[in-house]
Coordinates of N, CA and C in Angstrom, one line a residue:
X1 N 37.8 -48.6 15.2 CA 37.7 -50.0 14.7 C 37.7 -50.8 15.6
X2 N 36.9 -51.8 15.3 CA 37.0 -53.4 16.3 C 37.7 -54.5 15.9
X3 N 38.1 -55.3 16.4 CA 39.2 -56.2 16.4 C 38.9 -57.1 15.5
X4 N 37.7 -57.4 14.9 CA 37.3 -58.1 14.0 C 36.9 -57.5 12.6
X5 N 37.6 -56.9 12.2 CA 37.8 -55.9 11.4 C 39.1 -56.5 10.5
X6 N 38.9 -57.9 10.0 CA 39.9 -58.5 9.8 C 40.3 -58.4 8.3
X7 N 41.4 -59.2 7.6 CA 41.2 -59.6 6.8 C 40.4 -61.0 6.1
X8 N 40.1 -61.1 4.9 CA 39.4 -62.4 5.3 C 37.7 -61.9 5.2
X9 N 37.3 -61.0 5.9 CA 36.1 -61.0 6.2 C 35.4 -61.2 4.2
X10 N 34.0 -61.4 4.5 CA 33.4 -61.9 3.5 C 32.0 -61.0 3.8
X11 N 31.2 -60.8 2.7 CA 29.8 -60.3 2.8 C 28.9 -60.6 1.4
X12 N 27.9 -61.0 1.5 CA 27.0 -60.5 0.0 C 26.2 -59.9 0.4
X13 N 26.1 -58.9 -0.8 CA 24.8 -57.5 -0.8 C 23.9 -58.4 -2.2
X14 N 22.9 -57.7 -1.8 CA 21.9 -57.9 -3.2 C 21.4 -56.6 -3.1
X15 N 20.8 -56.5 -4.6 CA 19.7 -54.8 -5.0 C 19.3 -55.3 -6.2
X16 N 18.1 -54.9 -6.0 CA 17.1 -55.1 -7.1 C 17.4 -53.5 -7.8
X17 N 17.2 -53.4 -9.2 CA 17.7 -52.5 -9.9 C 16.6 -51.8 -10.5
X18 N 16.2 -50.4 -9.6 CA 14.9 -50.5 -9.8 C 15.0 -49.2 -11.2
X19 N 14.0 -48.5 -12.0 CA 14.1 -47.9 -13.2 C 14.9 -46.3 -13.2
X20 N 14.8 -45.8 -12.0 CA 15.9 -44.9 -12.0 C 16.9 -44.7 -11.4
X21 N 18.1 -46.1 -11.2 CA 19.0 -46.0 -11.2 C 19.9 -46.7 -12.8
X22 N 19.2 -46.2 -14.1 CA 19.2 -46.2 -15.3 C 20.4 -45.1 -16.0
X23 N 21.2 -45.0 -16.6 CA 21.8 -44.6 -17.7 C 20.8 -42.6 -17.8
X24 N 19.8 -43.1 -18.2 CA 19.2 -41.6 -18.3 C 18.9 -40.7 -17.2
X25 N 19.1 -41.4 -16.1 CA 18.4 -40.9 -14.8 C 20.1 -40.2 -14.2
X26 N 21.1 -41.0 -14.4 CA 22.6 -40.5 -14.1 C 22.4 -39.0 -13.9
X27 N 22.6 -38.4 -15.0 CA 22.8 -37.1 -15.8 C 21.1 -36.4 -16.4
X28 N 20.1 -36.3 -15.5 CA 18.7 -35.8 -16.2 C 19.0 -34.8 -17.4
X29 N 20.2 -33.9 -16.8 CA 20.6 -32.0 -17.7 C 20.9 -32.6 -19.0
X30 N 21.4 -34.2 -19.1 CA 22.1 -34.5 -20.4 C 21.5 -34.9 -21.2
X31 N 21.3 -34.3 -22.1 CA 19.9 -34.8 -23.4 C 20.7 -36.1 -24.1
X32 N 22.4 -36.0 -23.9 CA 22.9 -37.1 -24.8 C 22.7 -38.6 -23.6
X33 N 22.5 -38.6 -22.5 CA 22.1 -39.7 -21.7 C 20.6 -39.7 -21.5
X34 N 19.7 -38.8 -21.8 CA 18.6 -39.5 -22.1 C 18.1 -40.0 -23.3
X35 N 18.5 -40.1 -24.5 CA 18.6 -40.8 -25.2 C 19.4 -41.9 -25.5
X36 N 19.7 -42.6 -24.2 CA 20.8 -43.9 -23.9 C 19.6 -44.9 -23.4
X37 N 20.2 -46.0 -23.5 CA 19.5 -47.3 -23.0 C 19.3 -47.1 -21.6
X38 N 18.0 -48.1 -21.1 CA 17.7 -47.7 -19.8 C 18.3 -49.1 -19.5
X39 N 19.5 -48.9 -19.0 CA 20.2 -49.8 -18.4 C 21.0 -49.8 -17.2
X40 N 21.2 -50.3 -15.7 CA 21.8 -49.9 -14.9 C 23.4 -49.1 -15.5
X41 N 23.1 -48.0 -14.8 CA 24.5 -46.9 -15.4 C 25.9 -47.2 -14.2
X42 N 26.7 -47.2 -15.3 CA 28.4 -47.3 -14.4 C 28.1 -47.1 -12.8
X43 N 27.9 -45.5 -13.1 CA 27.9 -44.6 -11.8 C 27.4 -45.0 -10.9
X44 N 26.3 -45.7 -10.8 CA 25.1 -46.4 -9.7 C 26.1 -47.6 -9.8
X45 N 26.7 -48.3 -10.7 CA 27.0 -49.2 -9.7 C 28.4 -49.1 -9.6
X46 N 29.2 -48.6 -9.8 CA 30.5 -47.8 -8.9 C 29.6 -47.6 -6.6
X47 N 29.0 -46.5 -7.4 CA 28.2 -46.8 -6.0 C 27.6 -47.5 -4.9
X48 N 27.2 -48.6 -5.9 CA 26.8 -50.1 -5.3 C 27.3 -50.7 -5.0
X49 N 28.8 -50.9 -5.5 CA 29.7 -51.7 -5.1 C 30.2 -50.9 -3.4
X50 N 30.3 -49.7 -3.6 CA 30.6 -48.8 -2.3 C 29.6 -49.3 -1.4
X51 N 28.6 -49.0 -1.9 CA 27.9 -49.4 -0.1 C 27.7 -51.0 0.1
X52 N 27.9 -51.9 -0.9 CA 28.5 -53.7 -0.5 C 29.4 -53.5 0.9
X53 N 30.3 -52.4 0.2 CA 31.5 -52.5 1.3 C 31.2 -51.8 2.8
X54 N 30.7 -50.6 2.7 CA 30.0 -49.8 3.7 C 29.2 -50.9 4.7
X55 N 28.5 -52.1 3.8 CA 27.4 -52.9 4.7 C 28.6 -53.8 4.9
X56 N 29.4 -54.4 4.4 CA 30.2 -55.2 5.0 C 31.1 -54.9 6.2
X57 N 31.9 -53.9 6.5 CA 32.3 -53.6 7.5 C 31.4 -52.4 8.7
X58 N 30.5 -52.7 8.5 CA 29.8 -51.6 9.4 C 29.5 -51.9 11.0
X59 N 29.4 -53.5 10.7 CA 29.6 -54.2 12.1 C 30.9 -54.1 12.9
X60 N 31.7 -54.2 12.3 CA 33.2 -53.7 12.2 C 33.8 -52.4 12.7
X61 N 32.7 -51.4 12.8 CA 33.3 -49.8 12.8 C 32.3 -49.3 14.2
X62 N 33.0 -48.4 15.1 CA 32.3 -47.5 15.8 C 31.2 -46.8 15.1
X63 N 29.9 -47.6 14.9 CA 29.1 -46.4 14.1 C 28.2 -46.1 14.5
X64 N 27.7 -44.6 14.5 CA 28.5 -43.7 12.9 C 29.4 -42.9 13.6
X65 N 29.9 -42.8 14.5 CA 31.3 -42.2 14.7 C 32.7 -42.7 13.5
X66 N 32.7 -44.1 13.5 CA 33.5 -44.1 12.6 C 33.1 -44.4 11.3
X67 N 33.2 -44.0 10.4 CA 32.8 -44.5 9.0 C 33.7 -44.7 8.3
X68 N 33.0 -44.7 6.8 CA 34.7 -45.4 5.9 C 34.0 -44.5 4.3
X69 N 35.2 -43.8 3.9 CA 35.1 -43.5 2.3 C 35.9 -43.8 1.3
X70 N 35.5 -44.2 0.3 CA 35.9 -44.6 -1.0 C 37.0 -43.7 -1.3
X71 N 38.6 -44.2 -1.8 CA 39.5 -43.7 -2.4 C 40.0 -43.4 -3.4
X72 N 39.7 -45.0 -4.1 CA 39.9 -45.9 -5.4 C 39.3 -47.0 -5.5
X73 N 38.5 -46.9 -6.7 CA 38.1 -47.6 -7.4 C 38.9 -48.5 -8.9
X74 N 38.5 -49.5 -8.8 CA 38.8 -49.7 -10.2 C 38.6 -51.4 -10.4
X75 N 37.2 -50.9 -10.9 CA 36.1 -51.8 -11.4 C 36.0 -52.0 -13.0
X76 N 35.7 -53.1 -13.7 CA 35.2 -53.2 -14.8 C 33.6 -53.1 -15.0
X77 N 32.6 -52.4 -16.3 CA 31.4 -52.9 -16.2 C 31.3 -53.9 -17.2
X78 N 30.9 -55.0 -17.0 CA 31.1 -56.0 -18.1 C 29.9 -56.6 -19.3
X79 N 28.2 -56.1 -18.7 CA 27.5 -56.3 -19.0 C 26.3 -55.6 -18.4
X80 N 25.6 -55.6 -19.2 CA 24.4 -54.3 -19.5 C 22.9 -55.4 -18.7
X81 N 22.7 -54.7 -17.5 CA 21.6 -54.8 -16.7 C 20.5 -54.4 -16.8
X82 N 19.2 -54.1 -17.4 CA 18.3 -53.8 -16.9 C 17.2 -54.2 -15.5
X83 N 16.1 -52.8 -15.5 CA 15.8 -52.8 -14.6 C 14.9 -54.1 -14.1
X84 N 14.4 -54.4 -12.9 CA 14.2 -55.1 -12.5 C 15.0 -56.3 -11.8
X85 N 16.4 -56.1 -12.4 CA 17.1 -57.4 -12.1 C 17.8 -57.2 -11.2
X86 N 17.4 -58.6 -10.1 CA 19.0 -58.6 -8.8 C 20.4 -58.9 -8.9
X87 N 20.8 -57.6 -8.5 CA 22.5 -57.8 -8.7 C 22.8 -58.3 -6.9
X88 N 23.7 -59.5 -7.5 CA 24.6 -59.6 -5.9 C 26.0 -59.7 -6.3
X89 N 26.6 -59.0 -5.2 CA 27.8 -58.4 -4.9 C 28.8 -59.2 -4.1
X90 N 29.7 -59.7 -4.4 CA 30.3 -60.5 -3.2 C 31.5 -59.8 -2.8
X91 N 31.8 -59.5 -2.2 CA 33.0 -58.2 -1.4 C 33.6 -59.8 -0.5
X92 N 35.2 -59.7 -0.4 CA 36.1 -59.8 0.7 C 37.0 -58.7 0.9
X93 N 36.9 -58.8 1.9 CA 38.4 -57.4 2.2 C 39.6 -58.5 2.8
X94 N 40.6 -57.9 1.5 CA 41.8 -58.4 1.4 C 43.0 -57.9 2.3
X95 N 42.8 -56.7 2.6 CA 43.9 -56.1 3.7 C 43.5 -54.9 4.2
X96 N 44.0 -55.0 5.8 CA 44.1 -53.8 6.6 C 44.9 -53.1 7.1
X97 N 45.3 -52.2 6.4 CA 47.0 -51.8 6.7 C 46.4 -50.2 7.8
X98 N 46.1 -50.3 8.8 CA 46.0 -49.1 9.7 C 44.3 -48.1 9.1
X99 N 44.5 -47.5 9.0 CA 42.8 -47.2 8.5 C 42.5 -47.2 6.7
X100 N 43.3 -47.8 6.2 CA 43.1 -48.3 4.9 C 42.5 -49.6 4.5
X101 N 41.8 -50.2 4.0 CA 41.0 -50.9 3.5 C 40.8 -51.7 2.2
X102 N 41.1 -52.4 1.5 CA 41.4 -52.8 0.3 C 40.4 -54.5 0.5
X103 N 39.6 -53.9 -1.0 CA 38.5 -55.2 -1.1 C 38.6 -55.8 -2.6
X104 N 38.2 -57.3 -2.8 CA 37.9 -57.1 -3.8 C 36.6 -57.4 -3.9
X105 N 36.3 -57.4 -5.4 CA 34.3 -57.6 -5.3 C 34.4 -57.9 -7.2
X106 N 33.2 -59.1 -6.9 CA 32.5 -59.3 -8.0 C 31.1 -59.1 -7.8
X107 N 30.5 -59.0 -9.0 CA 28.5 -58.5 -9.3 C 28.1 -59.7 -10.5
X108 N 26.9 -59.9 -9.7 CA 26.5 -60.9 -11.2 C 24.7 -60.3 -11.0
X109 N 24.4 -60.2 -12.2 CA 22.6 -59.9 -12.0 C 22.1 -61.0 -12.2
X110 N 22.4 -62.3 -12.2 CA 21.6 -63.4 -12.5 C 21.2 -64.1 -14.1
X111 N 22.5 -63.6 -14.7 CA 22.7 -63.8 -16.3 C 23.9 -63.6 -16.4
X112 N 24.4 -62.7 -15.7 CA 26.2 -62.5 -16.2 C 26.8 -61.9 -15.1
X113 N 27.9 -61.9 -15.2 CA 28.9 -61.8 -14.5 C 28.9 -60.2 -14.9
X114 N 28.8 -59.0 -14.2 CA 28.5 -57.7 -14.5 C 29.3 -57.1 -13.9
X115 N 30.5 -57.2 -13.4 CA 31.6 -56.5 -12.6 C 32.5 -57.6 -12.2
X116 N 33.7 -56.8 -11.8 CA 34.8 -57.1 -11.0 C 35.8 -56.5 -10.5
X117 N 36.6 -56.3 -9.7 CA 37.5 -55.2 -9.7 C 38.1 -55.3 -8.1
X118 N 39.0 -54.1 -7.8 CA 39.4 -54.2 -6.7 C 38.6 -52.4 -6.0
X119 N 38.7 -52.6 -4.6 CA 38.4 -51.2 -4.3 C 39.1 -50.3 -2.6
X120 N 39.3 -49.3 -2.0 CA 40.0 -49.2 -1.5 C 38.9 -48.2 -0.8
X121 N 39.1 -48.3 0.6 CA 38.0 -47.6 1.2 C 39.3 -46.8 2.6
X122 N 38.8 -45.8 3.2 CA 39.7 -45.0 4.7 C 38.8 -45.1 5.8
X123 N 39.1 -45.6 6.8 CA 38.1 -45.5 7.9 C 38.6 -44.2 8.9
X124 N 37.0 -43.4 8.6 CA 37.3 -41.9 9.3 C 37.0 -41.8 10.6
X125 N 37.3 -40.8 11.2 CA 36.6 -40.0 12.3 C 35.4 -39.0 11.8
X126 N 33.9 -39.5 12.0 CA 33.1 -38.6 11.1 C 33.1 -36.8 11.7
X127 N 33.2 -36.8 13.0 CA 33.1 -35.5 13.5 C 34.3 -34.6 13.3
X128 N 35.3 -35.4 13.2 CA 37.0 -34.7 12.9 C 36.5 -34.3 11.3
X129 N 36.8 -35.6 10.5 CA 36.2 -35.1 9.5 C 35.1 -34.2 9.2
X130 N 34.2 -34.0 9.8 CA 33.0 -32.6 9.1 C 33.7 -31.3 9.7
X131 N 34.6 -31.6 10.7 CA 35.0 -30.1 11.2 C 36.3 -29.7 10.0
X132 N 36.9 -30.7 9.5 CA 37.9 -30.3 8.6 C 37.1 -29.9 7.2
X133 N 36.2 -30.6 7.1 CA 35.2 -30.3 5.8 C 34.8 -28.6 5.8
X134 N 34.4 -28.4 7.2 CA 33.6 -27.0 7.8 C 34.8 -26.1 7.3
X135 N 35.7 -26.0 7.6 CA 37.1 -25.2 7.3 C 37.4 -25.0 6.4
X136 N 36.9 -26.1 5.1 CA 37.5 -26.0 3.6 C 36.6 -24.4 3.3
X137 N 35.2 -25.2 4.0 CA 34.0 -24.4 3.2 C 34.2 -23.3 3.9
X138 N 34.9 -22.7 5.1 CA 34.8 -21.2 5.3 C 36.2 -20.0 4.5
X139 N 36.8 -21.2 4.4 CA 38.0 -20.5 3.5 C 37.8 -20.3 2.4
X140 N 36.4 -20.7 1.8 CA 36.1 -20.3 0.9 C 36.9 -21.2 -0.8
X141 N 37.6 -22.2 -0.5 CA 38.4 -22.7 -1.4 C 37.5 -23.7 -2.4
X142 N 35.9 -23.5 -2.6 CA 35.0 -23.9 -3.7 C 34.7 -22.5 -3.9
X143 N 33.6 -23.4 -5.0 CA 32.7 -22.6 -5.8 C 31.2 -22.6 -5.4
X144 N 31.2 -23.2 -5.1 CA 29.3 -23.9 -4.4 C 29.0 -23.1 -3.2

């Protein structure tokens, strides 16, 4: 991590919602999801908030050797957003505690505040992480 990764870092991220990020697309194998409204899915919103944090800190990491993974999300989903709307996410880095990063985020779709909350991420060494993941695969601790 670079010395520039400091609390108070602010960043703004924009994303235009495509039809492929709506509730019916989240789990296409779910018949119930297929019957739901075509609005931004909460699952995609969580990913979008994570993406905004990654973009905010990437210049302050030795990317791609250093990366970050989300470890805690606490977001509301306050309003529905149809495809074609542009979401603006405001990111603020509140704390840097070793490799643990704590953020506050808000998101707006041009008509409504659609989300607010907090997020935690950990900075990882990608090679070390991938080595441990491969060891887990070889040990057969999963079913995939």
